[in-house]
Every structure is written in C-alpha cells, then in structure tokens.
Amino acid sequence: MHEHYPLTEQLWLEWLQDEIDSADSSAGKKQIEQLFRKAVQDYLSVPIWKAYMEFAKSSLTDPTDGDSSVQHFREVCEQALTAAGLHITLGASLWNTYREHEAQLAAADPTADTQQQRVGQLYQRQLLVPLADAAQTLQGYRQWEAQLAGATQPPQVPDHVEQGFKKAQQAVSLRSEHEAMVASDKPADENLLAAFLAYIKYEEAKGDPPHVQLLYERALAAFPVTTYLWQAYANYMQDHIKVPAATQQIYTRALRNCPWVGSLWANALRALELHNAFDEQQHTSLYSSALQAGLQTAEDYMEVVLARLDGLRHMGTDRMQALRQGFQQGAELMQTYFPEYMDRSLRLHAYWADCELHIGKDATAAEAVWENVLRSPMGRYIEPSIAYVTMLVGSGNHAQARHVFKRGYARNLEEKGQVFLCEAWLRFEREHGTADSYAEACRKVRPFLEQAAAAAAAAANTEGTAKAQAAAKKAKKLTPEEMKKMRQQADPNYQAKQAAAGTPTPYADGPSKKGKKAKTAAGQPEAASVTASKAARHKLPDAGSKPGGAASTHMAAQTAAQAQADQSAASNNKRRQGLGFAEEQPQPKRAKPTPPDPAAADNTDSVQHAQQAPANSNPQEKLPSSKVVDEQPSQTKAGLQKQSAAPQAAGASSGPPRRHQPAAAAAAAQQGPLAVFTDECTAFVRGLDNKVTEAELKQLLAACGQVKDVRLVMDKATGRPKGFGYVEFGSNSALQKAVDLKDPELHGRKMTIMVSKPPSGGPAGRGRGGPARGFGGGRGDKGRSIHQHERLAVSAAPAFMPRAVAKKTDVGKTPTATNADFRQLLHKK
C-alpha cells in the first residue's frame, strides 16, 4: 500500500512498533531500519524521528556492532536535528535525546575529554536555536559546566552563548502568536491553513530558508493533498536552495500525494532539465507515468504534453524527427480522449507550426498543420485563421495569406469572428496589398460589415427598434388570394395561357378601386367582357345562326345572364381558400330543347363536360362537389339526402324540371352553398372504432368544454366510418383541454387528438395530403388524376351539368359531333 499512497503518522508508528516487537535478529533490524527511512520521507513527524533515534540507540547494546553502531546513532540524530530540530515547540525533545545519550557515554569514561566536549557543544548548539523550553536547557548547561569545573568555581557560560541565547528567545517571542495559531491540537480546517500560509509568509520575509522549509513541511503534514502548497514549496526550493536533487525529491513526494494534477507532472518534467541535468530516459519514464496517472481534465494532459515537447525541443535540431513525432502523438492523444476540447490559445498547433518552420525549415509542413486545424471543429473560430495569416505574413508568403482571407471571410464564424476577419483582411491589404486588391477586399467584405453595423445600431437603440417592429406588425398583410394574383400577374407564362384561352388576367389593368366598376378596353363593363370570353370558350352560337336560331338566341341570352350573375357573385363574395371551405354552387345551365336519349345523354354530356373544360382552368374551381366528396365524405351523402327531401318544392317556382340535372343537384343549387367549415377551434381525432357515433364522441369530449359540432368522415364507397373525424369546440381553451387528454379511450381503443391545421397556399382538401398528393389532398386521393376527379364529381354529386351544345352545321366546316358519336367513341374504348 505504501508503494502507491503515503501513510499517516499514526499508521507509520503502529506499523513500526509491530515490526520492532517481532524482530529477533539482525536481518529483521535492517528491515526496520529501511522502514524508518521510508517513514521519514513521507511527511515531517517529530514522533517518528524520535522513534528512529530510540531504535538506533537500542542498537548500541549489540556488541557485534562496536563503534559503527555509535556512529550510526549519531548520523540518525544529526538527520533528525536537520529535519525537525528547528521545530519551536517539539524540536527540544530531539535535542534532549541526542544530548542525554552523549552524556551517558561521557559518564561511562570521565577521563575522555573528547566526549565531554561533544556534550558541551550540543548544549551550546541547542541554546542558539529558538526553542520554547530553552530556559531549562540553559539551567542544565550551567549545572553541567559546574560539575565539569568543580565546586570551587562558579559555573560560567561563554559570552557568545549568552548573546545567542538572548537572540533565540527574542525570535521565540516574535513567533509565539504564530505558533499558537498552528498548534498541533488545532483542527485541520481553513483557519489552520490560513495560519500556516501567514506564518510561511512571515518567515520568507525574514529570509531564513531553514525555517521556511520547516514550516512548509509542517503545513504539508497537516494538508497533504493541497496542491498549491506542494507547488509553492517546490518553487521556493528551486529559487532559493537551488539543489536539483532536493527539488526533484519534493516533486516526487508531491506526485505521490496529488497524482491527478497535471501542473505538478509538467513542472516535475521541467525540473529534470535544470542545471544541465537532462536525462532523456528519465524524462521519457516520467512522461509515461504522467499519462497513466489518471489526470482529470484536458488542460492537465495539455500541460504534460507541452512539457514533454519542451524537453524534446531542448535536445537540438538534430532531433527534429523525434519532436515531430511527439507533436503528432500529443495531437492524437488530445483528439482521442477529448474530441470536444477547444484550445482557443492554440498552444499545441501554433507551437508545432513554429517548430516546423524555424527548426525543421519546412514551410509546407507548417502550412499543413494550420490547414488541418481549419478543417477541424476549431476552424469555426477566428483564432486559427488569424494565427495562420500571422505566420504566413511573417514568412513573407502574402499570396497564401490572401488566399486564407478569401476562403474565410464569408464563413459565419463563432462569436462575431466573421467581422473581425473582414477587418483583418482590410488591414492586411492596406499594409501589404495593392490599391486594386484593397478595393476588391472592400467590395467583398462591405455587405458583412454593413450588416454588422446595422445590428450594432439596432442593439444600441432598443427603443427605435421596438417602434419599427411594432409598425411592421401593424402594416397590412396580403391574403393568400392576393398573393396568388400578384404572382399570376408577374408570371408571363400564366398571362400567355390566359390570353390564349380568352380569359382576362386578374388585375391586368390594376386592381379596381372601391365603389367603381372596372372597364374593359372597349369601355364595356367587366361582366360583359367575361360573358364574351365564356361564350367564346364554350363555342356558343350567335343569335342569327341556323338552324334553330330562336333557340340559340335564347340559350346565348341565358348564358350571358348566367355569366353576369357569376361575375357579380365573385365580386361580392371572395372565394375563401383553405381546409374545409366549399365553393358556392352556380346555377345550372338550361338543357337543349330536343335532347337525345336520356341515358346516352347523361354519359355523353359527362364526357363532353370533361373534354370542353379549358386546359388552363383550375379543376378544383370547376368541381366543388368533388372537393366535398373527397374532403367531407360524411357531409356529401348526408347533405345530398337532406337536400333531396324536398326537391319538388324548391323547383316548382323555377319552371319545368331540367332533363340533365338530377333532383338532388337541383335542390342543392336552389338551396344555396353547402356548409362551410372554418376549422376554427377544431380538433382532428383519429383511431376511432367503426362503431363510434357522433353522439358518443361528443359526450366524451363535452367534459373539456362546449362542443359545437362533431363530424365523422365516412367512406363514400362503403358508407362506413373511416376511423377519424373532426370536433369543433366553442373556445380555444376547450380545444386545448381536449388535446391535453392523456390516452383517451372509446370502445376500448385509444384515440389521438390534435389540433386541426389546414395546409396553407391553396384550396387543398382536408387531411395530410396537401397540394402535392393529388387533386383533393385528402386521405383517399393519393393517386387520382384530374380526369378521375371530374368523373367522380359528375357521378357523385352533379351540381354542375355540361352546357347544352347546340347542333350547328355550316357549309365547308366540320359538323359538330353528336351524343351518338361520343357514345360510339366510348364503346370503342
């Protein structure tokens, strides 16, 4: 255990006493001697030194040792006095042990003058040391002098001893307060540490290195894992004692107590190089031990790596390959163990590039170092680019420096680094470039600098910025319909298509003012222009055409009136796009006076309706019933059934029934538009069981707040629920409560409730499909084409019937196809 961790004073004393009790031979005593030597190296301990002296004294009884044992005892005592003899409160015990043994040797041979002189010298040395109980020592010295001189003469103390004793006592009185603050009975807390630091500072000011060293040892014995105490002790020894062996011994002890501190390892590596005492093998061994010591942070490893590189660089230019390998290993070490570590000071890579450039004389290798840094995550900051450019400018490579600026000025660097790089580029071009290169740099960086200046001005004037933002919020915002018309007006392709189809471009002459009617180029009302365009698009015959001139005139008049009504309704009621809105149903057109077979006419008219639709028209605008079928299946069937309940009553006042219009569509056309769902405060519910009814769902969600409407989406083919629906609440708070429900269940199935969010940008159907998933955008229209939707609209809810095509045969022109021709065409397919 001692090989890895230092032991406390109490553990050492117990261990040593056990070994002394069990030792029964000279070999066992030698092992105990080695244990004592290790024990006194960990921490300063007066009790351990005293036990060591007592053990050496006990060896004097061995007759086989002879004079060697006495000499060994004296060596141990001198070591103890050097280490702890200056201890003001406890050092006297060591002096007394040493002196008493020498006095015993002198009493055994009173005629031996040498031994008597040795005792007297010990007395005098002890009196010159500032110790707490020096008065008793002086009294004992006088008694010893009296015995030596005889009873006839009074005891005499030399003058230099008297003067030294007085000075020592003055020193004790000056340090008495400090000694009281660091007494051995004080707890090891921050107060004791502060007291030791103050005491050390006092001794350093006095300029007495032995006392300073003793105080550091006493402080470290109480605080063995205080890092800065070890570092301060080593620094003091290195600056004042200047003995490399002593300094390295302190670092060795410090690393045993604090092996996780990288700065101690780094300073220990540098201490090996002091006074030309560099040993590469010892340096490498210590570096390997540091990497395996369990350092805590990236900074610890960085300090150790840099200390190792310093040592390799000091070996000279002939070891450049070893230095380059050290840089590579250090960079790989940091990248492997700390991939997210960012050294903003670039200590490793800047050092590496500088060594490649000045020691290795390889500019290409130095540039490669910086290129690797710019490609790493560290390249997001400004420091690598500036350091790279500084190296290039120092070496005179201005072209490469300019290249670095051009590559990095447009990058969005962290912490406003882009602005700093742009300013550095301008300074570089001003100091090292030409007028043209400076102008080019200004042109490139000007937008970024102006943007940064505007942001700084806005940050400085917060009140003005707030007013500008408030004004922007109050500004009128265009509706999606207005934005669509603006895009159409600016699109030349759309205008060309509208012109080819005879349809006027929206806002072709500018938007009409409120309260004024828009005029066409010929001065006619806009409705007349629209009527003319519709008549041309549907090839309506004029009043004088033959045969059937009267019927054709009647149909043309009716078509013109209907177009004018459509135009008036469009100007009064803007079409609302978005999820859940149904278009108003225009009035159906009158059928031909003499139609062919009804069954064939229905099918043929459906085909004609699909073929006569303009190519550039919006199918979604022509087929509102298809939209309702795809988006609101539950309302299509239910709405048609409700509207077909009284078709005759609604159609009685409008004339005879129309042959080509079913009763349900006629009733829907006369009763007005279908229900419009705004999707305000509406929740989308999915995961419903097929047996769930609207009443059950409403009852379940009524606890959240007012439920205005519940709509379950039905399959148009089977008439069964699709498993999802919509619930409209009376307030946003009720909607939020429903969304916040945790795993609601109905009929044993968990439901999912979320806010219904209609897609923006066009009249796409309700659901997730959007404009990119087919014509309707609903769940069931993933792959339908436009023509399939047209057929579905006509067959499901024919609210719009094909226009009656008058038969017209002119000489020299191709006759118009009849219904029978279309029927034959369908049979061929």
mmCIF file of C-alpha atoms in Angstrom, residues 69-300:
data_model
loop_
_atom_site.group_PDB
_atom_site.id
_atom_site.type_symbol
_atom_site.label_atom_id
_atom_site.label_comp_id
_atom_site.label_asym_id
_atom_site.label_seq_id
_atom_site.Cartn_x
_atom_site.Cartn_y
_atom_site.Cartn_z
ATOM 1 C CA SER A 69 26.605 1.466 15.880
ATOM 2 C CA VAL A 70 27.553 4.629 17.790
ATOM 3 C CA GLN A 71 28.455 6.377 14.574
ATOM 4 C CA HIS A 72 25.163 5.279 13.023
ATOM 5 C CA PHE A 73 23.284 6.617 16.008
ATOM 6 C CA ARG A 74 24.968 9.982 15.693
ATOM 7 C CA GLU A 75 24.157 10.132 11.961
ATOM 8 C CA VAL A 76 20.499 9.451 12.657
ATOM 9 C CA CYS A 77 20.450 12.138 15.336
ATOM 10 C CA GLU A 78 22.027 14.709 13.033
ATOM 11 C CA GLN A 79 19.445 13.936 10.358
ATOM 12 C CA ALA A 80 16.655 14.345 12.887
ATOM 13 C CA LEU A 81 18.032 17.712 14.050
ATOM 14 C CA THR A 82 18.334 18.917 10.446
ATOM 15 C CA ALA A 83 14.776 17.893 9.617
ATOM 16 C CA ALA A 84 12.946 18.897 12.800
ATOM 17 C CA GLY A 85 15.435 20.406 15.218
ATOM 18 C CA LEU A 86 14.141 23.898 14.460
ATOM 19 C CA HIS A 87 10.613 22.991 15.484
ATOM 20 C CA ILE A 88 9.957 25.596 18.192
ATOM 21 C CA THR A 89 7.533 23.530 20.273
ATOM 22 C CA LEU A 90 8.661 19.929 19.648
ATOM 23 C CA GLY A 91 12.271 20.211 18.499
ATOM 24 C CA ALA A 92 13.719 20.284 22.044
ATOM 25 C CA SER A 93 12.777 16.608 22.542
ATOM 26 C CA LEU A 94 15.116 15.592 19.729
ATOM 27 C CA TRP A 95 17.983 17.678 21.141
ATOM 28 C CA ASN A 96 17.485 16.248 24.583
ATOM 29 C CA THR A 97 17.522 12.630 23.345
ATOM 30 C CA TYR A 98 20.725 13.176 21.443
ATOM 31 C CA ARG A 99 22.454 15.058 24.277
ATOM 32 C CA GLU A 100 21.401 12.658 27.006
ATOM 33 C CA HIS A 101 22.890 9.707 25.180
ATOM 34 C CA GLU A 102 26.158 11.544 24.669
ATOM 35 C CA ALA A 103 26.185 12.471 28.379
ATOM 36 C CA GLN A 104 25.768 8.793 29.266
ATOM 37 C CA LEU A 105 28.765 7.936 27.129
ATOM 38 C CA ALA A 106 30.775 10.689 28.837
ATOM 39 C CA ALA A 107 29.777 9.464 32.315
ATOM 40 C CA ALA A 108 30.989 5.964 31.419
ATOM 41 C CA ASP A 109 34.509 7.378 30.798
ATOM 42 C CA PRO A 110 35.014 10.629 32.767
ATOM 43 C CA THR A 111 38.602 10.960 31.580
ATOM 44 C CA ALA A 112 37.576 11.160 27.935
ATOM 45 C CA ASP A 113 37.842 14.860 27.146
ATOM 46 C CA THR A 114 36.533 14.413 23.632
ATOM 47 C CA GLN A 115 33.247 13.049 24.869
ATOM 48 C CA GLN A 116 32.884 15.880 27.362
ATOM 49 C CA GLN A 117 33.486 18.434 24.623
ATOM 50 C CA ARG A 118 30.823 16.774 22.483
ATOM 51 C CA VAL A 119 28.256 17.180 25.262
ATOM 52 C CA GLY A 120 29.169 20.838 25.736
ATOM 53 C CA GLN A 121 28.862 21.530 22.021
ATOM 54 C CA LEU A 122 25.403 20.016 21.983
ATOM 55 C CA TYR A 123 24.352 22.313 24.820
ATOM 56 C CA GLN A 124 25.657 25.379 23.060
ATOM 57 C CA ARG A 125 24.043 24.464 19.706
ATOM 58 C CA GLN A 126 20.702 23.924 21.376
ATOM 59 C CA LEU A 127 20.838 27.252 23.219
ATOM 60 C CA LEU A 128 21.363 29.112 19.928
ATOM 61 C CA VAL A 129 18.187 27.615 18.426
ATOM 62 C CA PRO A 130 14.841 29.362 19.142
ATOM 63 C CA LEU A 131 13.045 26.707 21.159
ATOM 64 C CA ALA A 132 10.130 27.004 23.539
ATOM 65 C CA ASP A 133 11.788 25.462 26.653
ATOM 66 C CA ALA A 134 15.255 26.967 26.200
ATOM 67 C CA ALA A 135 15.337 28.250 29.851
ATOM 68 C CA GLN A 136 15.500 24.710 31.206
ATOM 69 C CA THR A 137 18.238 23.890 28.744
ATOM 70 C CA LEU A 138 20.272 26.884 29.962
ATOM 71 C CA GLN A 139 19.909 25.794 33.575
ATOM 72 C CA GLY A 140 21.055 22.276 32.722
ATOM 73 C CA TYR A 141 24.009 23.661 30.810
ATOM 74 C CA ARG A 142 25.114 25.689 33.842
ATOM 75 C CA GLN A 143 24.887 22.649 36.070
ATOM 76 C CA TRP A 144 26.939 20.608 33.632
ATOM 77 C CA GLU A 145 29.571 23.371 33.460
ATOM 78 C CA ALA A 146 29.708 23.500 37.298
ATOM 79 C CA GLN A 147 30.273 19.748 37.529
ATOM 80 C CA LEU A 148 32.967 19.930 34.927
ATOM 81 C CA ALA A 149 34.850 22.879 36.548
ATOM 82 C CA GLY A 150 34.460 21.700 40.149
ATOM 83 C CA ALA A 151 32.656 23.029 43.176
ATOM 84 C CA THR A 152 35.295 25.687 43.901
ATOM 85 C CA GLN A 153 34.416 27.766 40.810
ATOM 86 C CA PRO A 154 31.009 29.203 39.813
ATOM 87 C CA PRO A 155 29.514 27.963 36.530
ATOM 88 C CA GLN A 156 30.421 30.145 33.593
ATOM 89 C CA VAL A 157 28.623 30.415 30.230
ATOM 90 C CA PRO A 158 30.578 31.782 27.288
ATOM 91 C CA ASP A 159 29.576 35.280 26.149
ATOM 92 C CA HIS A 160 28.716 34.226 22.614
ATOM 93 C CA VAL A 161 26.363 31.581 24.026
ATOM 94 C CA GLU A 162 24.700 34.132 26.264
ATOM 95 C CA GLN A 163 24.162 36.552 23.374
ATOM 96 C CA GLY A 164 22.925 33.781 21.055
ATOM 97 C CA PHE A 165 20.507 32.589 23.698
ATOM 98 C CA LYS A 166 19.009 36.072 24.046
ATOM 99 C CA LYS A 167 18.517 36.405 20.303
ATOM 100 C CA ALA A 168 16.885 32.996 20.136
ATOM 101 C CA GLN A 169 14.495 33.924 22.887
ATOM 102 C CA GLN A 170 13.575 37.140 21.095
ATOM 103 C CA ALA A 171 12.811 35.093 17.959
ATOM 104 C CA VAL A 172 10.613 32.788 20.027
ATOM 105 C CA SER A 173 8.681 35.736 21.450
ATOM 106 C CA LEU A 174 8.122 37.140 17.938
ATOM 107 C CA ARG A 175 6.750 33.820 16.707
ATOM 108 C CA SER A 176 4.710 32.927 19.751
ATOM 109 C CA GLU A 177 1.422 34.175 18.238
ATOM 110 C CA HIS A 178 2.003 32.232 15.017
ATOM 111 C CA GLU A 179 2.911 29.123 16.970
ATOM 112 C CA ALA A 180 -0.275 29.401 18.971
ATOM 113 C CA MET A 181 -2.321 29.578 15.754
ATOM 114 C CA VAL A 182 -0.670 26.449 14.274
ATOM 115 C CA ALA A 183 -0.513 24.340 17.396
ATOM 116 C CA SER A 184 -0.781 20.584 16.961
ATOM 117 C CA ASP A 185 -4.141 20.445 18.728
ATOM 118 C CA LYS A 186 -5.808 22.703 16.102
ATOM 119 C CA PRO A 187 -8.218 21.021 13.640
ATOM 120 C CA ALA A 188 -7.107 20.813 10.008
ATOM 121 C CA ASP A 189 -9.522 23.343 8.544
ATOM 122 C CA GLU A 190 -9.303 26.526 6.502
ATOM 123 C CA ASN A 191 -8.319 28.549 9.566
ATOM 124 C CA LEU A 192 -5.291 26.376 10.195
ATOM 125 C CA LEU A 193 -4.317 26.545 6.525
ATOM 126 C CA ALA A 194 -4.585 30.322 6.534
ATOM 127 C CA ALA A 195 -2.475 30.457 9.683
ATOM 128 C CA PHE A 196 0.253 28.330 8.096
ATOM 129 C CA LEU A 197 0.300 30.491 4.981
ATOM 130 C CA ALA A 198 0.643 33.644 7.066
ATOM 131 C CA TYR A 199 3.424 32.053 9.114
ATOM 132 C CA ILE A 200 5.254 30.989 5.935
ATOM 133 C CA LYS A 201 4.970 34.469 4.504
ATOM 134 C CA TYR A 202 6.448 35.881 7.704
ATOM 135 C CA GLU A 203 9.427 33.510 7.578
ATOM 136 C CA GLU A 204 10.030 34.247 3.891
ATOM 137 C CA ALA A 205 10.150 37.942 4.715
ATOM 138 C CA LYS A 206 12.730 37.194 7.432
ATOM 139 C CA GLY A 207 14.873 35.415 4.834
ATOM 140 C CA ASP A 208 15.612 32.260 6.813
ATOM 141 C CA PRO A 209 15.364 29.282 4.382
ATOM 142 C CA PRO A 210 15.650 26.515 7.047
ATOM 143 C CA HIS A 211 12.715 27.904 8.974
ATOM 144 C CA VAL A 212 10.696 28.364 5.766
ATOM 145 C CA GLN A 213 11.414 24.802 4.725
ATOM 146 C CA LEU A 214 10.400 23.543 8.163
ATOM 147 C CA LEU A 215 7.107 25.448 8.030
ATOM 148 C CA TYR A 216 6.284 24.020 4.596
ATOM 149 C CA GLU A 217 6.893 20.531 5.947
ATOM 150 C CA ARG A 218 4.680 21.194 8.957
ATOM 151 C CA ALA A 219 1.898 22.583 6.725
ATOM 152 C CA LEU A 220 2.075 19.666 4.285
ATOM 153 C CA ALA A 221 1.881 17.192 7.153
ATOM 154 C CA ALA A 222 -1.480 18.739 8.065
ATOM 155 C CA PHE A 223 -2.663 19.291 4.445
ATOM 156 C CA PRO A 224 -1.010 16.588 2.310
ATOM 157 C CA VAL A 225 -3.321 16.929 -0.731
ATOM 158 C CA THR A 226 -3.249 20.705 -1.046
ATOM 159 C CA THR A 227 -1.770 21.152 -4.495
ATOM 160 C CA TYR A 228 -0.620 24.736 -4.342
ATOM 161 C CA LEU A 229 1.245 24.067 -1.078
ATOM 162 C CA TRP A 230 3.370 21.450 -2.828
ATOM 163 C CA GLN A 231 3.914 23.713 -5.803
ATOM 164 C CA ALA A 232 4.855 26.690 -3.625
ATOM 165 C CA TYR A 233 7.280 24.518 -1.651
ATOM 166 C CA ALA A 234 8.951 23.260 -4.821
ATOM 167 C CA ASN A 235 9.185 26.760 -6.239
ATOM 168 C CA TYR A 236 10.818 28.057 -3.065
ATOM 169 C CA MET A 237 13.369 25.270 -3.043
ATOM 170 C CA GLN A 238 14.106 25.805 -6.703
ATOM 171 C CA ASP A 239 14.538 29.568 -6.346
ATOM 172 C CA HIS A 240 16.424 29.739 -3.009
ATOM 173 C CA ILE A 241 18.025 26.399 -2.258
ATOM 174 C CA LYS A 242 18.882 25.630 -5.903
ATOM 175 C CA VAL A 243 19.649 21.992 -5.304
ATOM 176 C CA PRO A 244 18.168 19.908 -8.162
ATOM 177 C CA ALA A 245 18.091 16.720 -6.087
ATOM 178 C CA ALA A 246 16.138 18.418 -3.297
ATOM 179 C CA THR A 247 13.674 19.925 -5.749
ATOM 180 C CA GLN A 248 13.109 16.619 -7.551
ATOM 181 C CA GLN A 249 12.564 14.892 -4.208
ATOM 182 C CA ILE A 250 9.812 17.390 -3.357
ATOM 183 C CA TYR A 251 8.126 16.791 -6.741
ATOM 184 C CA THR A 252 8.354 13.055 -6.188
ATOM 185 C CA ARG A 253 6.573 13.388 -2.852
ATOM 186 C CA ALA A 254 4.025 15.802 -4.347
ATOM 187 C CA LEU A 255 3.132 13.390 -7.165
ATOM 188 C CA ARG A 256 2.591 10.593 -4.642
ATOM 189 C CA ASN A 257 0.084 12.747 -2.800
ATOM 190 C CA CYS A 258 -1.574 14.513 -5.791
ATOM 191 C CA PRO A 259 -1.109 12.305 -8.874
ATOM 192 C CA TRP A 260 -4.170 13.747 -10.642
ATOM 193 C CA VAL A 261 -2.734 17.277 -11.026
ATOM 194 C CA GLY A 262 -1.215 17.877 -14.460
ATOM 195 C CA SER A 263 0.695 21.022 -13.484
ATOM 196 C CA LEU A 264 2.735 19.070 -10.913
ATOM 197 C CA TRP A 265 3.716 16.499 -13.547
ATOM 198 C CA ALA A 266 4.599 19.221 -16.035
ATOM 199 C CA ASN A 267 6.772 21.108 -13.552
ATOM 200 C CA ALA A 268 8.407 17.877 -12.464
ATOM 201 C CA LEU A 269 9.346 17.211 -16.107
ATOM 202 C CA ARG A 270 10.839 20.672 -16.435
ATOM 203 C CA ALA A 271 12.702 20.292 -13.122
ATOM 204 C CA LEU A 272 14.597 17.357 -14.622
ATOM 205 C CA GLU A 273 16.225 19.722 -17.124
ATOM 206 C CA LEU A 274 17.550 22.216 -14.581
ATOM 207 C CA HIS A 275 21.307 22.846 -14.318
ATOM 208 C CA ASN A 276 22.024 20.785 -17.460
ATOM 209 C CA ALA A 277 20.898 17.637 -15.724
ATOM 210 C CA PHE A 278 18.591 16.434 -18.532
ATOM 211 C CA ASP A 279 18.292 12.666 -18.748
ATOM 212 C CA GLU A 280 16.203 11.591 -21.760
ATOM 213 C CA GLN A 281 15.451 8.148 -20.353
ATOM 214 C CA GLN A 282 14.312 9.566 -17.016
ATOM 215 C CA HIS A 283 12.298 12.237 -18.828
ATOM 216 C CA THR A 284 10.523 9.651 -21.001
ATOM 217 C CA SER A 285 9.766 7.427 -17.994
ATOM 218 C CA LEU A 286 8.268 10.320 -16.041
ATOM 219 C CA TYR A 287 6.161 11.361 -19.068
ATOM 220 C CA SER A 288 4.772 7.836 -19.425
ATOM 221 C CA SER A 289 3.936 7.749 -15.729
ATOM 222 C CA ALA A 290 2.091 11.062 -16.057
ATOM 223 C CA LEU A 291 -0.100 9.754 -18.889
ATOM 224 C CA GLN A 292 -1.013 6.720 -16.776
ATOM 225 C CA ALA A 293 -1.617 8.627 -13.532
ATOM 226 C CA GLY A 294 -5.315 9.322 -14.179
ATOM 227 C CA LEU A 295 -5.296 13.024 -14.977
ATOM 228 C CA GLN A 296 -8.722 14.613 -14.731
ATOM 229 C CA THR A 297 -9.094 17.297 -17.400
ATOM 230 C CA ALA A 298 -7.901 18.126 -20.887
ATOM 231 C CA GLU A 299 -5.875 21.023 -19.502
ATOM 232 C CA ASP A 300 -3.909 18.595 -17.336
#
